[in-house]
């Protein structure tokens, strides 16, 4: 099929930069086209059906999503996010998947129809990386098959969870079982019956001298006695049904010891492994959301029923410039995300740490401004349910915090940069030494205070 797909002039590839197009393999060209057609024909037109069905049953996955998921799986469109170095992968690289993810992102729940939504993507990658074959059978395969969904549970209400060494929920490990007590914030709602497992990080060995060996990650079935959802957490006023975000109480929750992933005290090895592509999937999809906001702004620019002072909104110079800024910002942010994906492909997740942080810091912040301007161009309606703009803005806002706050990433990037200072000081000293040699050659007295060293 890919051999027949013309890339140039094809809307599915319109926003993909030339250097990325040059790297796309036939399988990727085929999948990008399929995802594009899927989102354009099956998902965007169904947005209002989704809303109507959700109104009827707030914590049940809308029937349209269930039907689309079945159809997408049959078309081989499930789990495209899982990079091609996993044996379970459908075969795309992170870079190729980024192109698909942006298109999925055009509708918030679009990725869910393709089993590429959060936290599933991070959880599936974690389970694929660290589970035993038996554990994979129990949790990984059903998740990849879309039989049920999962939650990731690390954050706590009374700990600074951006510093994961502080995670404090108690895990007492015996020969046969693990007994869990404490509170958790976030993790999808178990009000939705499809959500059947939590991947939970807790503290199993608080007195271990090495703070990196104190924690354990394990799977908790959602129906385990003692696990109570206290409430749904609204995010900036939205309940984000039908998945939502829960607050949880664990009271003597007992799970079999074999639910531990990798082994007791090894949660940080797992957390390190989770610092890969799952961290920027939100950013990839946010580019698609921003494109949507941008297009709505353009639609509004030439709305004949709305002509202040007799002119189209798009005829005002300030809006022409605004549109230019929005366009350039989205394109720049796409480059940041694609670079992170490519770096992970070429050098691995660890070496991609800087590029991942760069995405996490820059993309939501820059796109918040783009979406804000789209709302401004739209006027009053842009802040209402007449457009998806308020939800898109809220999504961008929460990406600044979800998967670790941008401040923590900035702190890490800054600390790493500070380590490079000594090298630059030595370089500056060499410039000064050479300058002194040149002064001698040209018979000049070296000026004082030239350079800083
Ligand atoms: C919509 C949404 C969905 C989420 N989903 C999940 C989920 O599924 N599972 C889950 O476990 N968690 C989830 N989270 C929680 C999120 O991962 C945490 O809120 C985040 O990691 C920060 O932890 P904290 O809230 O404990 O804040 P803290 O760690 O207390 O940090 C608070 C603030 O302190 C500042 N700060 C922290 N570290 C630094 C630093 N190094 N330098 C400078 N300033 C710093 C920042 O401003 C930061 O925002 C979600 C959050 C949101 C908003």
XYZ file of C-alpha atoms and ligand atoms in Angstrom:
506
model
C 0.000 0.000 0.000
C 2.786 2.459 1.004
C 4.268 2.300 -2.494
C 1.091 3.927 -3.820
C 0.968 6.704 -1.252
C 2.064 10.043 -2.591
C 3.552 12.118 0.229
C 3.901 15.488 -1.451
C 0.654 17.443 -1.455
C -0.954 14.810 0.779
C -2.695 16.400 3.815
C -1.624 13.492 6.048
C 2.010 14.565 5.597
C 1.507 18.314 5.187
C 3.052 19.343 8.508
C 5.877 16.810 8.614
C 9.264 18.533 8.131
C 11.401 17.374 5.164
C 14.126 15.814 7.366
C 11.509 13.604 8.989
C 9.808 12.722 5.703
C 13.195 11.554 4.446
C 13.410 9.074 7.341
C 9.934 7.546 7.061
C 9.928 3.878 6.092
C 7.082 2.357 4.032
C 5.407 0.916 7.154
C 5.349 4.408 8.713
C 3.984 6.054 5.567
C 1.195 3.516 5.541
C 0.357 3.971 9.238
C 0.436 7.782 9.092
C -1.997 7.696 6.170
C -4.266 5.218 7.988
C -4.234 7.248 11.212
C -4.949 10.429 9.278
C -7.918 8.880 7.488
C -9.124 7.366 10.754
C -9.096 10.638 12.686
C -10.543 12.685 9.813
C -13.391 10.332 8.947
C -14.143 8.396 12.126
C -13.169 10.571 15.061
C -13.476 14.321 14.370
C -17.013 13.992 12.977
C -17.983 11.889 16.028
C -16.989 14.482 18.633
C -20.540 15.524 19.379
C -21.783 11.930 19.437
C -19.162 11.206 22.106
C -20.365 14.158 24.194
C -24.026 13.167 23.865
C -23.319 9.575 24.925
C -21.186 10.719 27.833
C -24.033 12.890 29.074
C -26.162 9.779 29.425
C -23.612 7.763 31.447
C -20.783 9.812 32.920
C -18.421 6.984 34.001
C -19.020 4.545 31.167
C -16.857 4.560 28.063
C -19.130 5.931 25.314
C -20.417 3.250 22.943
C -18.890 5.065 19.988
C -15.409 4.658 21.493
C -15.968 0.958 22.162
C -17.106 0.441 18.578
C -14.223 2.452 17.117
C -11.679 0.559 19.223
C -12.896 -2.754 17.821
C -12.687 -1.439 14.293
C -9.244 0.132 14.782
C -7.826 -3.082 16.237
C -9.115 -5.030 13.243
C -7.316 -2.550 10.974
C -3.984 -3.057 12.772
C -4.004 0.426 14.290
C -3.599 -0.529 17.968
C -0.517 0.238 20.105
C 1.464 2.104 17.452
C 3.333 3.924 20.252
C 5.326 0.876 21.378
C 8.774 1.425 19.811
C 10.098 -1.166 17.404
C 12.787 -2.519 19.716
C 10.059 -4.342 21.723
C 9.060 -7.763 20.449
C 5.373 -6.803 20.970
C 5.746 -3.614 18.876
C 3.705 -3.031 15.721
C 6.943 -1.696 14.236
C 7.233 2.111 14.323
C 10.149 4.160 15.650
C 9.475 6.955 18.150
C 9.960 9.494 15.360
C 7.484 7.759 13.079
C 5.001 7.396 15.912
C 5.274 11.147 16.683
C 3.792 11.862 13.272
C 0.861 9.549 14.042
C 0.432 10.881 17.600
C 0.102 14.470 16.430
C -2.750 13.452 14.146
C -4.427 11.427 16.934
C -4.127 14.477 19.173
C -6.531 16.457 17.018
C -9.277 15.067 19.266
C -8.530 14.525 22.962
C -9.934 10.980 22.987
C -8.674 10.101 19.478
C -5.660 8.234 20.890
C -7.952 6.086 23.015
C -9.642 4.685 19.929
C -6.179 3.421 18.904
C -5.048 2.232 22.367
C -2.415 4.964 22.412
C -3.709 7.034 25.330
C -2.227 7.921 28.719
C -1.451 6.311 31.063
C -1.780 3.136 28.978
C 1.220 3.923 26.790
C 3.619 4.402 29.721
C 2.143 1.406 31.559
C 2.320 -0.921 28.566
C 5.925 0.083 27.956
C 6.726 -0.546 31.623
C 5.054 -3.967 31.641
C 6.683 -4.934 28.327
C 10.071 -3.979 29.710
C 9.978 -5.469 33.209
C 7.339 -8.203 33.521
C 7.933 -11.943 33.640
C 6.200 -13.995 30.924
C 3.439 -14.961 33.423
C 2.887 -11.331 34.415
C 2.790 -10.321 30.763
C 0.028 -12.855 30.146
C -2.009 -11.453 33.040
C -1.594 -7.728 32.462
C 0.377 -6.745 29.377
C -1.427 -8.797 26.762
C -4.966 -7.832 27.879
C -3.937 -4.161 28.017
C -2.482 -4.328 24.516
C -5.610 -6.108 23.394
C -7.776 -3.384 24.940
C -9.608 -5.849 27.233
C -9.314 -3.488 30.204
C -7.492 -0.307 31.129
C -4.973 0.658 33.811
C -3.856 3.498 36.070
C -0.413 4.642 37.222
C -0.237 5.651 40.842
C 2.769 7.415 42.257
C 1.676 10.875 43.444
C 0.625 11.398 47.066
C -1.293 14.254 48.669
C 1.145 14.774 51.549
C 4.519 14.249 49.838
C 6.456 16.237 47.231
C 5.982 13.566 44.613
C 8.139 15.288 42.013
C 10.914 13.919 44.288
C 9.923 10.267 44.071
C 12.239 9.255 46.930
C 9.590 10.846 49.185
C 6.798 8.497 48.074
C 5.576 7.114 51.394
C 2.578 4.784 51.017
C 3.483 1.762 53.188
C 4.119 -1.638 51.640
C 4.797 -4.463 54.082
C 6.204 -7.407 52.158
C 5.719 -10.895 53.677
C 6.520 -14.322 52.195
C 3.172 -14.507 50.465
C 1.710 -11.069 50.146
C 2.151 -7.309 50.285
C 0.014 -5.265 52.686
C -0.535 -1.665 51.613
C -1.640 1.314 53.720
C -1.790 4.997 52.814
C -3.170 7.571 50.407
C -2.683 8.313 46.743
C -3.638 11.250 44.567
C -4.277 10.804 40.854
C -4.483 7.612 38.868
C -7.568 7.099 36.702
C -10.956 6.560 38.349
C -12.156 3.113 39.192
C -15.687 4.491 38.772
C -15.136 3.353 35.176
C -15.384 -0.438 35.314
C -12.929 -0.877 32.467
C -10.166 0.418 34.753
C -9.017 -2.794 36.370
C -5.416 -2.443 37.550
C -3.236 0.107 39.303
C 0.507 0.124 38.831
C 1.448 1.367 42.258
C 4.724 2.707 43.610
C 5.180 2.562 47.384
C 7.747 2.441 50.163
C 8.641 -1.094 51.258
C 11.975 -0.579 53.034
C 11.976 2.896 54.635
C 15.127 2.232 56.686
C 17.320 1.169 53.778
C 20.430 3.379 53.789
C 20.160 3.801 50.035
C 17.073 5.937 49.290
C 16.959 4.485 45.752
C 16.356 0.976 47.109
C 13.454 1.758 49.447
C 10.603 1.526 46.977
C 8.666 -1.194 45.199
C 6.322 -1.194 42.208
C 3.481 -3.693 41.951
C 0.096 -4.286 40.410
C -3.073 -3.836 42.487
C -6.344 -5.107 40.985
C -8.935 -2.337 41.278
C -11.446 -4.592 43.071
C -9.057 -5.525 45.905
C -10.793 -5.160 49.315
C -9.613 -2.110 51.270
C -8.903 0.015 48.192
C -11.346 2.892 48.230
C -11.746 5.770 45.813
C -12.406 8.776 48.029
C -13.464 11.111 45.238
C -12.940 12.096 41.641
C -10.486 14.974 41.335
C -11.731 17.692 39.039
C -9.014 19.296 36.927
C -9.668 23.000 36.553
C -13.360 22.356 36.969
C -13.659 19.455 34.513
C -14.263 15.914 35.759
C -12.488 14.375 32.722
C -15.051 11.579 32.659
C -15.234 8.772 31.719
C -11.626 8.152 32.898
C -11.143 10.957 35.442
C -8.496 11.214 38.133
C -9.040 9.666 41.543
C -8.017 10.160 45.118
C -7.474 6.814 46.830
C -7.292 5.358 50.302
C -5.483 2.038 50.902
C -6.488 0.313 54.144
C -4.843 -3.094 54.648
C -4.966 -3.787 50.946
C -3.430 -7.236 50.340
C -2.026 -8.381 47.017
C -0.041 -11.562 46.259
C 3.729 -11.165 46.394
C 3.945 -12.260 42.753
C 2.300 -8.939 41.778
C 5.636 -7.217 42.460
C 7.292 -6.069 39.252
C 11.017 -6.763 38.882
C 11.520 -7.334 42.632
C 11.250 -5.611 46.029
C 13.175 -2.332 46.276
C 13.566 -1.971 42.514
C 10.957 0.732 41.830
C 13.583 3.259 40.781
C 14.989 0.983 38.106
C 11.440 0.854 36.761
C 10.899 4.583 37.183
C 14.101 5.211 35.204
C 12.800 2.928 32.474
C 9.535 4.864 32.437
C 11.379 8.098 31.657
C 11.256 7.371 27.943
C 8.841 8.160 25.152
C 5.779 7.932 27.457
C 6.932 11.245 28.887
C 6.441 13.123 25.649
C 3.355 11.424 24.215
C 1.276 14.225 25.763
C 3.507 16.770 23.984
C 3.151 14.945 20.658
C -0.628 14.955 20.913
C -0.709 18.514 22.180
C 0.767 19.643 18.859
C -2.345 18.147 17.210
C -4.583 19.932 19.715
C -2.812 23.218 19.003
C -3.249 22.698 15.253
C -6.943 22.270 15.914
C -7.049 25.534 17.886
C -5.113 27.282 15.131
C -7.521 26.049 12.459
C -10.484 27.240 14.525
C -8.842 30.667 14.753
C -8.507 30.749 10.953
C -12.112 29.635 10.503
C -13.166 32.492 12.773
C -10.951 34.994 10.915
C -13.243 34.695 7.874
C -16.628 34.239 9.555
C -18.982 36.454 7.524
C -21.459 36.882 10.402
C -18.798 38.430 12.631
C -17.319 41.557 11.082
C -16.356 44.227 13.635
C -16.132 47.652 11.951
C -17.274 45.952 8.755
C -14.073 43.929 8.370
C -13.261 40.262 8.694
C -11.360 39.628 11.914
C -8.574 38.232 9.746
C -8.195 41.601 8.011
C -6.906 43.372 11.108
C -3.102 43.679 11.080
C -2.858 42.620 14.719
C -4.605 39.344 13.909
C -2.504 38.742 10.798
C 0.575 38.982 13.012
C -1.067 36.909 15.714
C -1.740 34.125 13.216
C 1.894 34.274 12.064
C 3.143 33.916 15.652
C 0.790 31.017 16.294
C 1.883 29.226 13.117
C 5.583 29.658 13.848
C 5.228 28.594 17.475
C 3.449 25.351 16.604
C 6.025 24.549 13.918
C 8.910 25.278 16.291
C 7.394 23.109 19.034
C 6.883 20.273 16.585
C 10.610 20.368 15.853
C 11.371 20.144 19.565
C 9.158 17.074 19.970
C 10.403 15.370 16.802
C 13.987 15.985 17.858
C 13.310 14.328 21.230
C 11.751 11.310 19.517
C 14.624 11.032 17.037
C 17.220 11.364 19.805
C 15.603 8.481 21.695
C 15.644 6.381 18.527
C 19.262 7.155 17.739
C 20.844 7.303 21.178
C 18.386 5.708 23.616
C 16.116 7.140 26.295
C 18.921 7.999 28.708
C 20.835 10.087 26.194
C 17.516 11.640 25.178
C 16.969 12.993 28.686
C 17.748 16.591 27.772
C 15.599 16.544 24.637
C 12.712 14.984 26.580
C 12.982 17.673 29.267
C 13.185 20.364 26.590
C 9.881 19.089 25.179
C 8.233 18.810 28.571
C 9.236 22.364 29.464
C 8.792 24.221 26.195
C 5.889 22.590 24.398
C 2.962 23.038 26.837
C 4.076 26.528 27.822
C 4.383 27.724 24.224
C 1.181 26.050 23.082
C -0.815 27.467 25.996
C -0.171 30.881 24.474
C -1.220 29.670 20.999
C -4.490 28.235 22.333
C -5.094 31.359 24.389
C -4.737 33.504 21.251
C -7.131 31.213 19.379
C -9.705 31.798 22.122
C -9.098 35.527 21.885
C -9.664 35.543 18.118
C -12.809 33.482 18.599
C -14.233 35.962 21.089
C -16.880 35.043 23.672
C -17.829 31.762 22.038
C -14.221 30.635 22.192
C -14.489 30.370 25.965
C -17.650 28.275 25.861
C -18.616 24.723 24.950
C -19.364 25.950 21.400
C -15.710 25.168 20.669
C -13.249 22.617 22.100
C -10.857 25.503 22.913
C -11.361 25.638 26.709
C -10.742 21.886 26.988
C -7.701 22.130 24.729
C -6.292 24.939 26.886
C -6.918 22.952 30.059
C -5.143 19.957 28.551
C -2.086 22.084 27.736
C -2.172 23.492 31.265
C -2.209 20.094 32.902
C 0.657 18.824 30.758
C 2.800 21.406 32.587
C 2.352 19.286 35.730
C 1.450 15.722 34.692
C 4.450 13.355 34.367
C 6.474 15.754 36.528
C 6.210 19.550 36.791
C 8.132 21.637 34.258
C 9.943 23.421 37.130
C 11.508 20.123 38.189
C 12.634 19.451 34.609
C 14.052 22.993 34.376
C 15.905 22.453 37.637
C 17.417 19.219 36.300
C 18.396 20.788 32.962
C 19.913 23.791 34.769
C 21.895 21.579 37.176
C 23.253 19.525 34.277
C 24.210 22.731 32.484
C 26.022 24.040 35.558
C 28.254 20.963 35.353
C 29.465 22.221 31.977
C 30.623 25.572 33.449
C 34.141 24.367 34.307
C 34.755 23.297 30.703
C 33.795 26.763 29.481
C 36.043 28.391 32.075
C 38.972 26.331 30.798
C 38.136 27.291 27.231
C 38.005 30.969 28.212
C 41.420 30.615 29.878
C 42.802 29.232 26.632
C 41.407 32.225 24.697
C 43.123 34.557 27.169
C 46.433 32.663 26.968
C 46.333 32.794 23.170
C 45.435 36.489 23.302
C 48.557 37.102 25.371
C 50.661 35.236 22.803
C 49.147 37.344 20.007
C 49.873 40.525 21.992
C 53.523 39.505 22.150
C 53.606 38.772 18.424
C 51.991 42.116 17.547
C 53.937 44.006 20.134
C 50.908 45.084 22.170
C 50.474 45.396 25.916
C 47.662 42.924 26.988
C 44.630 44.852 28.237
C 43.600 44.097 31.770
C 40.176 42.551 32.480
C 39.796 41.241 28.939
C 37.841 38.027 29.231
C 36.645 36.786 32.580
C 39.471 34.428 33.483
C -3.981 16.087 34.949
C -2.968 15.391 35.778
C -2.855 14.011 35.671
C -1.958 13.324 36.488
N -1.916 11.974 36.403
C -1.157 11.279 37.277
C -1.183 9.857 37.296
O -1.838 9.233 36.472
N -0.445 9.224 38.249
C 0.296 9.892 39.166
O 0.940 9.257 39.988
N 0.346 11.247 39.166
C -0.363 11.952 38.263
N -0.352 13.324 38.266
C 0.390 14.017 39.303
C 1.678 14.652 38.856
O 2.556 13.701 38.292
C 2.267 15.341 40.086
O 1.365 16.340 40.494
C 3.618 15.931 39.818
O 4.574 14.906 39.611
C 4.104 16.845 40.945
O 4.039 16.219 42.192
P 3.303 16.999 43.409
O 1.925 17.308 42.965
O 3.468 16.184 44.634
O 4.027 18.365 43.512
P 5.372 18.718 44.309
O 6.393 17.669 44.113
O 5.009 19.079 45.709
O 5.807 20.013 43.514
C 5.014 21.210 43.616
C 5.707 22.319 42.894
O 6.983 22.557 43.485
C 7.847 23.049 42.505
N 9.018 22.168 42.347
C 9.093 20.838 42.529
N 10.315 20.392 42.251
C 11.056 21.465 41.886
C 12.380 21.645 41.484
N 13.211 20.598 41.390
N 12.783 22.892 41.171
C 11.951 23.951 41.261
N 10.655 23.825 41.643
C 10.217 22.599 41.939
C 7.072 23.085 41.186
O 6.518 24.334 40.962
C 6.012 22.048 41.418
O 4.906 22.196 40.580
C -1.183 14.038 37.417
C -1.265 15.424 37.469
C -2.151 16.092 36.670
C -2.250 17.585 36.784
